[in-house]
Coordinates of C-alpha atoms in Angstrom, one line a residue:
M1 CA -7.1 -5.7 0.7
P2 CA -3.5 -5.9 1.9
T3 CA -3.5 -6.9 5.5
S4 CA -1.5 -3.8 6.4
T5 CA -4.3 -1.5 5.0
K6 CA -6.9 -0.5 7.6
L7 CA -9.5 2.2 7.9
E8 CA -8.1 5.4 9.3
S9 CA -10.1 8.4 10.4
L10 CA -9.7 12.2 10.2
R11 CA -11.9 14.7 12.0
V12 CA -12.7 17.7 9.8
S13 CA -14.9 19.5 12.2
D14 CA -16.3 19.1 15.7
N15 CA -19.1 16.9 14.4
V16 CA -17.7 15.2 11.3
S17 CA -15.1 12.5 10.9
Y18 CA -14.2 10.9 7.6
Y19 CA -12.9 7.3 7.4
Y20 CA -10.6 6.3 4.6
F21 CA -8.3 3.6 3.3
D22 CA -4.7 4.8 2.5
S23 CA -2.2 2.8 0.4
G24 CA 0.5 4.6 2.4
N25 CA 3.6 6.7 1.9
V26 CA 5.8 6.0 -1.1
P27 CA 9.6 5.5 -0.6
G28 CA 11.5 8.6 -1.7
N29 CA 8.6 10.9 -0.8
K30 CA 8.1 11.9 -4.5
Y31 CA 4.6 10.8 -5.4
T32 CA 1.1 11.9 -6.4
T33 CA -1.9 11.2 -4.2
L34 CA -5.2 10.2 -5.7
V35 CA -8.1 10.7 -3.4
F36 CA -11.2 8.8 -4.6
V37 CA -14.8 9.7 -3.7
H38 CA -17.0 6.7 -4.3
G39 CA -20.4 6.5 -5.9
M40 CA -23.9 5.4 -5.0
G41 CA -24.5 2.3 -3.0
F42 CA -20.9 1.3 -2.9
N43 CA -18.4 2.4 -0.3
G44 CA -14.7 3.3 -0.4
G45 CA -13.6 -0.3 -0.3
V46 CA -14.5 -0.8 -4.0
F47 CA -11.1 0.7 -4.9
R48 CA -9.1 -1.7 -2.8
K49 CA -7.6 -3.6 -5.8
L50 CA -5.7 -0.4 -6.8
F51 CA -3.8 -0.2 -3.5
P52 CA -1.2 -2.9 -4.1
L53 CA -0.4 -1.3 -7.5
A54 CA 0.0 2.3 -6.3
A55 CA 3.7 2.5 -5.1
A56 CA 5.0 1.0 -8.4
H57 CA 3.4 4.0 -10.2
R58 CA 4.7 6.5 -7.7
L59 CA 1.2 7.0 -6.4
R60 CA -0.5 7.1 -3.0
I61 CA -4.2 6.1 -3.2
V62 CA -6.7 7.3 -0.6
S63 CA -10.3 6.1 -0.8
L64 CA -12.7 8.2 1.2
Y65 CA -15.9 6.8 2.8
R66 CA -18.6 9.4 2.1
R67 CA -21.0 10.7 4.7
D68 CA -23.6 8.1 5.7
Y69 CA -21.3 5.2 4.8
K70 CA -20.2 3.7 8.1
P71 CA -18.0 4.3 9.9
T72 CA -17.8 7.9 8.5
T73 CA -20.2 10.2 10.3
S74 CA -23.8 9.7 9.3
F75 CA -26.0 12.6 8.3
R76 CA -28.2 14.1 11.0
D77 CA -31.7 15.4 10.2
A78 CA -30.2 18.9 10.3
D79 CA -27.6 18.0 7.7
L80 CA -30.3 16.9 5.3
A81 CA -32.7 19.7 6.0
G82 CA -31.6 21.7 3.0
I83 CA -32.4 18.9 0.6
V84 CA -35.7 18.0 2.4
S85 CA -36.7 21.6 2.2
G86 CA -37.0 21.4 -1.5
T87 CA -35.6 24.9 -2.0
V88 CA -32.8 26.0 -4.2
E89 CA -31.1 27.7 -1.3
G90 CA -31.4 24.5 0.8
E91 CA -30.1 22.2 -1.9
E92 CA -27.2 24.5 -2.8
G93 CA -26.4 24.9 0.9
F94 CA -26.2 21.1 1.3
L95 CA -23.7 20.7 -1.6
R96 CA -21.7 23.7 -0.3
S97 CA -21.4 22.2 3.1
Q98 CA -20.2 18.8 1.7
A99 CA -17.7 20.6 -0.5
V100 CA -16.2 22.4 2.4
D101 CA -15.9 19.2 4.4
I102 CA -14.2 17.3 1.6
A103 CA -11.8 20.2 0.8
T104 CA -11.0 20.4 4.5
F105 CA -10.2 16.7 4.5
L106 CA -7.8 17.1 1.6
V107 CA -5.9 19.9 3.3
M108 CA -5.8 18.2 6.7
F109 CA -4.7 14.9 5.2
A110 CA -2.0 16.7 3.2
R111 CA -0.7 18.5 6.3
E112 CA -0.8 15.5 8.6
Q113 CA 0.8 13.1 6.2
H114 CA 3.3 15.7 4.8
I115 CA 2.6 14.7 1.2
P116 CA 4.7 16.4 -1.4
P117 CA 3.2 19.6 -2.8
A118 CA 2.1 19.8 -6.4
E119 CA 4.6 20.5 -9.2
G120 CA 2.5 20.5 -12.3
T121 CA 0.7 17.1 -12.3
S122 CA 3.4 15.5 -10.1
G123 CA 3.1 15.5 -6.3
G124 CA 0.1 17.0 -4.7
I125 CA -3.4 15.6 -5.1
A126 CA -5.7 14.6 -7.9
L127 CA -9.3 14.4 -6.6
M128 CA -11.1 11.5 -8.3
G129 CA -14.9 11.4 -8.3
W130 CA -16.5 8.2 -9.5
S131 CA -20.1 8.1 -10.5
L132 CA -22.2 9.9 -7.9
G133 CA -19.0 10.9 -6.2
S134 CA -18.3 13.2 -9.1
L135 CA -21.2 15.4 -7.9
L136 CA -19.3 16.1 -4.7
T137 CA -15.9 16.6 -6.3
H138 CA -17.7 19.1 -8.7
A139 CA -19.1 20.8 -5.6
V140 CA -15.6 21.2 -4.2
L141 CA -14.6 23.1 -7.3
A142 CA -17.9 25.1 -7.5
Y143 CA -17.7 26.3 -3.9
L144 CA -14.0 27.2 -3.5
D145 CA -15.3 30.6 -2.5
A146 CA -16.9 29.1 0.6
L147 CA -13.6 27.8 2.0
P148 CA -11.9 29.5 5.0
S149 CA -8.8 31.3 3.7
N150 CA -6.3 29.0 5.5
I151 CA -7.9 25.9 3.9
L152 CA -8.1 27.6 0.5
S153 CA -4.5 28.7 0.5
D154 CA -3.2 25.2 1.4
L155 CA -5.5 23.5 -1.0
G156 CA -3.9 25.6 -3.8
K157 CA -0.5 24.1 -2.8
Y158 CA -1.7 20.5 -3.3
L159 CA -4.8 20.1 -5.5
H160 CA -3.9 20.2 -9.2
T161 CA -6.5 18.1 -11.0
M162 CA -10.1 17.1 -10.5
V163 CA -11.1 13.9 -12.4
S164 CA -14.7 12.7 -13.0
H165 CA -15.1 9.1 -13.9
D166 CA -18.4 8.1 -15.4
V167 CA -20.4 11.1 -14.1
S168 CA -24.1 11.1 -14.8
G169 CA -25.5 13.8 -17.0
G170 CA -28.1 14.6 -14.4
F171 CA -25.3 15.7 -12.0
L172 CA -24.2 18.1 -14.8
G173 CA -27.7 19.6 -15.0
M174 CA -28.7 17.7 -18.2
P175 CA -32.1 16.2 -18.7
K176 CA -32.0 12.4 -19.3
P177 CA -32.2 11.5 -23.0
L178 CA -35.4 9.9 -24.2
D179 CA -33.5 6.7 -25.1
Y180 CA -32.8 6.0 -21.4
N181 CA -35.2 3.7 -19.5
L182 CA -35.8 5.1 -16.0
D183 CA -38.0 2.2 -14.7
L184 CA -35.5 1.0 -12.1
W185 CA -35.5 4.3 -10.3
F186 CA -39.3 4.1 -9.7
E187 CA -39.2 0.7 -8.0
P188 CA -40.7 1.6 -4.5
D189 CA -39.0 -1.3 -2.6
V190 CA -35.5 -0.2 -1.7
E191 CA -34.0 -3.7 -1.6
K192 CA -35.5 -4.5 -5.0
R193 CA -34.4 -1.1 -6.4
F194 CA -30.8 -1.6 -5.2
N195 CA -30.7 -5.1 -6.7
L196 CA -31.9 -3.7 -10.1
F197 CA -29.4 -0.9 -9.8
Y198 CA -26.6 -3.4 -8.9
E199 CA -27.4 -5.5 -12.0
W200 CA -27.6 -2.4 -14.2
V201 CA -24.4 -0.7 -13.0
T202 CA -22.1 -3.7 -12.9
A203 CA -23.0 -4.8 -16.4
F204 CA -21.1 -4.4 -19.7
Y205 CA -22.8 -2.4 -22.4
P206 CA -22.2 -3.2 -26.1
N207 CA -21.5 0.4 -27.2
T208 CA -20.6 0.5 -30.9
D209 CA -18.3 3.5 -30.7
V210 CA -17.8 5.6 -27.6
T211 CA -15.6 8.1 -29.4
S212 CA -17.9 9.1 -32.2
G213 CA -20.2 11.4 -30.2
N214 CA -23.2 9.8 -32.0
I215 CA -26.0 8.8 -29.7
D216 CA -26.9 5.9 -32.0
D217 CA -23.5 4.3 -31.3
L218 CA -24.3 4.0 -27.6
E219 CA -26.3 1.3 -25.7
F220 CA -28.4 2.8 -22.9
N221 CA -30.5 0.0 -21.6
N222 CA -29.5 -3.5 -22.8
F223 CA -26.4 -5.0 -21.4
S224 CA -24.4 -7.8 -22.9
D225 CA -24.2 -11.5 -21.8
K226 CA -20.7 -10.9 -20.4
T227 CA -20.4 -11.8 -16.7
H228 CA -21.0 -8.8 -14.6
S229 CA -18.3 -7.2 -12.4
M230 CA -18.1 -8.4 -8.8
H231 CA -20.0 -11.6 -9.7
D232 CA -17.4 -13.6 -7.8
L233 CA -18.2 -12.0 -4.4
S234 CA -20.1 -13.9 -1.7
S235 CA -23.1 -12.1 -0.2
E236 CA -21.0 -11.4 2.9
E237 CA -18.2 -9.9 0.8
L238 CA -20.6 -7.8 -1.2
A239 CA -22.2 -6.5 2.0
E240 CA -18.8 -5.2 3.1
L241 CA -18.7 -3.0 0.0
T242 CA -22.2 -1.8 -0.3
S243 CA -25.1 -0.2 1.6
A244 CA -28.6 -0.6 0.3
K245 CA -29.8 1.4 3.2
T246 CA -27.8 4.5 2.3
F247 CA -28.6 3.9 -1.4
G248 CA -32.3 4.2 -0.5
A249 CA -31.9 7.1 2.0
S250 CA -29.5 10.0 1.6
D251 CA -28.2 9.0 -1.8
T252 CA -31.8 8.9 -3.1
L253 CA -32.3 12.3 -1.7
L254 CA -29.3 13.6 -3.6
L255 CA -30.9 12.3 -6.8
R256 CA -33.9 14.5 -6.1
I257 CA -32.0 17.7 -6.1
R258 CA -33.4 19.8 -8.9
L259 CA -31.6 19.9 -12.2
D260 CA -31.2 23.7 -12.0
V261 CA -29.1 23.3 -8.9
F262 CA -26.8 20.7 -10.6
K263 CA -26.6 23.0 -13.6
A264 CA -25.6 25.9 -11.3
T265 CA -22.9 23.7 -9.6
T266 CA -21.4 22.8 -13.0
R267 CA -21.6 26.4 -14.2
R268 CA -19.7 27.6 -11.1
A269 CA -17.2 24.7 -11.4
I270 CA -16.1 25.1 -15.1
F271 CA -18.1 27.9 -16.8
N272 CA -17.6 30.9 -14.4
T273 CA -14.7 33.0 -15.4
A274 CA -14.7 35.3 -12.4
L275 CA -14.5 32.3 -10.0
A276 CA -11.9 30.5 -12.0
E277 CA -9.6 33.5 -12.2
K278 CA -9.8 34.1 -8.5
F279 CA -9.8 30.6 -7.0
L280 CA -7.2 28.0 -8.0
P281 CA -6.9 29.3 -11.6
N282 CA -4.5 26.5 -12.6
L283 CA -6.7 23.7 -11.5
R284 CA -7.2 21.2 -14.3
V285 CA -10.5 19.4 -14.9
R286 CA -10.7 16.0 -16.6
Y287 CA -13.5 13.6 -17.5
M288 CA -13.3 10.0 -18.4
S289 CA -15.7 7.2 -19.3
G290 CA -15.5 3.5 -19.9
G291 CA -15.9 1.7 -23.3
A292 CA -18.5 -0.7 -21.9
S293 CA -20.0 1.7 -19.3
P294 CA -23.8 2.4 -19.6
G295 CA -24.2 4.5 -22.7
V296 CA -26.1 7.2 -20.9
L297 CA -22.8 8.0 -19.0
V298 CA -20.7 8.2 -22.1
W299 CA -23.4 10.4 -23.8
A300 CA -23.2 12.8 -20.9
L301 CA -19.5 13.5 -21.5
H302 CA -20.1 14.1 -25.2
E303 CA -22.9 16.6 -24.4
L304 CA -20.6 18.4 -21.9
K305 CA -17.8 18.4 -24.5
K306 CA -20.2 20.2 -26.9
C307 CA -21.0 22.7 -24.2
L308 CA -17.3 23.7 -24.0
A309 CA -17.6 25.2 -27.5
D310 CA -20.8 27.1 -26.6
P311 CA -22.0 26.7 -23.0
K312 CA -24.6 29.5 -23.1
P313 CA -27.6 27.4 -24.4
M314 CA -27.2 24.9 -21.5
Y315 CA -25.6 27.0 -18.7
G316 CA -26.9 30.5 -19.3
P317 CA -26.0 33.7 -21.0
D318 CA -23.0 34.4 -18.7
A319 CA -21.5 31.0 -19.1
E320 CA -18.0 30.8 -20.6
R321 CA -15.3 28.1 -20.7
A322 CA -13.3 29.1 -17.7
R323 CA -11.0 26.2 -16.9
D324 CA -8.6 23.7 -18.5
V325 CA -11.1 20.9 -19.3
K326 CA -10.3 17.7 -21.3
F327 CA -11.9 14.3 -22.0
K328 CA -10.8 10.7 -22.3
F329 CA -13.2 8.2 -23.8
Q330 CA -11.5 5.0 -23.0
T331 CA -12.5 2.0 -25.2
E332 CA -11.8 -0.6 -22.4
G333 CA -13.7 -1.6 -19.3
N334 CA -17.1 -0.9 -17.8
H335 CA -18.1 1.2 -14.8
F336 CA -16.1 -1.0 -12.5
I337 CA -12.9 -1.3 -14.5
F338 CA -10.9 -0.6 -11.3
W339 CA -12.3 -3.9 -10.0
D340 CA -12.0 -6.1 -13.1
E341 CA -8.7 -4.7 -14.5
P342 CA -7.1 -2.6 -11.8
E343 CA -3.7 -2.2 -13.6
V344 CA -5.5 -1.0 -16.8
A345 CA -7.7 1.3 -14.7
L346 CA -4.7 2.9 -13.0
E347 CA -3.0 3.4 -16.4
H348 CA -6.2 5.2 -17.6
Y349 CA -6.3 7.3 -14.5
I350 CA -2.7 8.4 -14.9
A351 CA -3.3 9.1 -18.6
T352 CA -6.4 11.2 -17.9
I353 CA -4.6 13.2 -15.2
N354 CA -1.7 13.9 -17.6
L355 CA -3.9 14.9 -20.6

């Protein structure tokens, strides 16, 4: 992390403040802002290697700390009541509230920092969801109709693209494929489960062909002997970037939201024509995956790509392709390409945004 980069904070409501890292203003004031929303168990610091590269690409990079990742405001019992209730209304209400908070952050940041408005894919904001973070960026798109009018109008001036990097099929409402071994998720001890997850998610998977769309070309469970990402970190350094406690608490609750709610979120985000025509109709949606990412994540994008042609079997009789959606199946890097090869990762992010 550059010594000049420090955690900043922004209050989005009376009770909620988000903390974030910001690579800073770009000389000339003509730049695009990428706002990253991190995944499960890892906080916003995981994107720190991208910061020194941002200005050379006319980019400003902001990495948000999600709720429950200190020092961002923790969830209170009342915040989680919707998930704990086990009702569709409660689970949808939780996702909607998170969507409103994140969208509010984007608008307030844009206003306070006077970032340049969007002109096509230049200027403005590209909202970047990584792994579990993609669930919340999807929710932003799904619940645009829940935003106050002053937030929505300004969001339309800045937000031009939503990118999902290695999103899980479960968060798209898809049942897990039979090939995928779920054992790690049933480990009852949180610390052991986090260690198993850490080993699984930072590995390199020997996928044969990530572009074919053939499930037999993907490796779901067995990773290669290649040294895992982040292997060089001391236990103290790793602790600065992770939270096993949050992994086993609110993040695990998110995983328990029913598939039908995730499916409804995806349907509202990209398969609901009435919503797309009324709310940010020009917003572009992009998906990307890594060449050595877990095969189950690559598979999810191929399944979603099939749904674009005919979404009705998966997303219901009223589902229609409603937004500009494209995919990038990169052949390089694993789930942590931004850590191992930050320059390559940034090039892939730029290419995906500009598809």
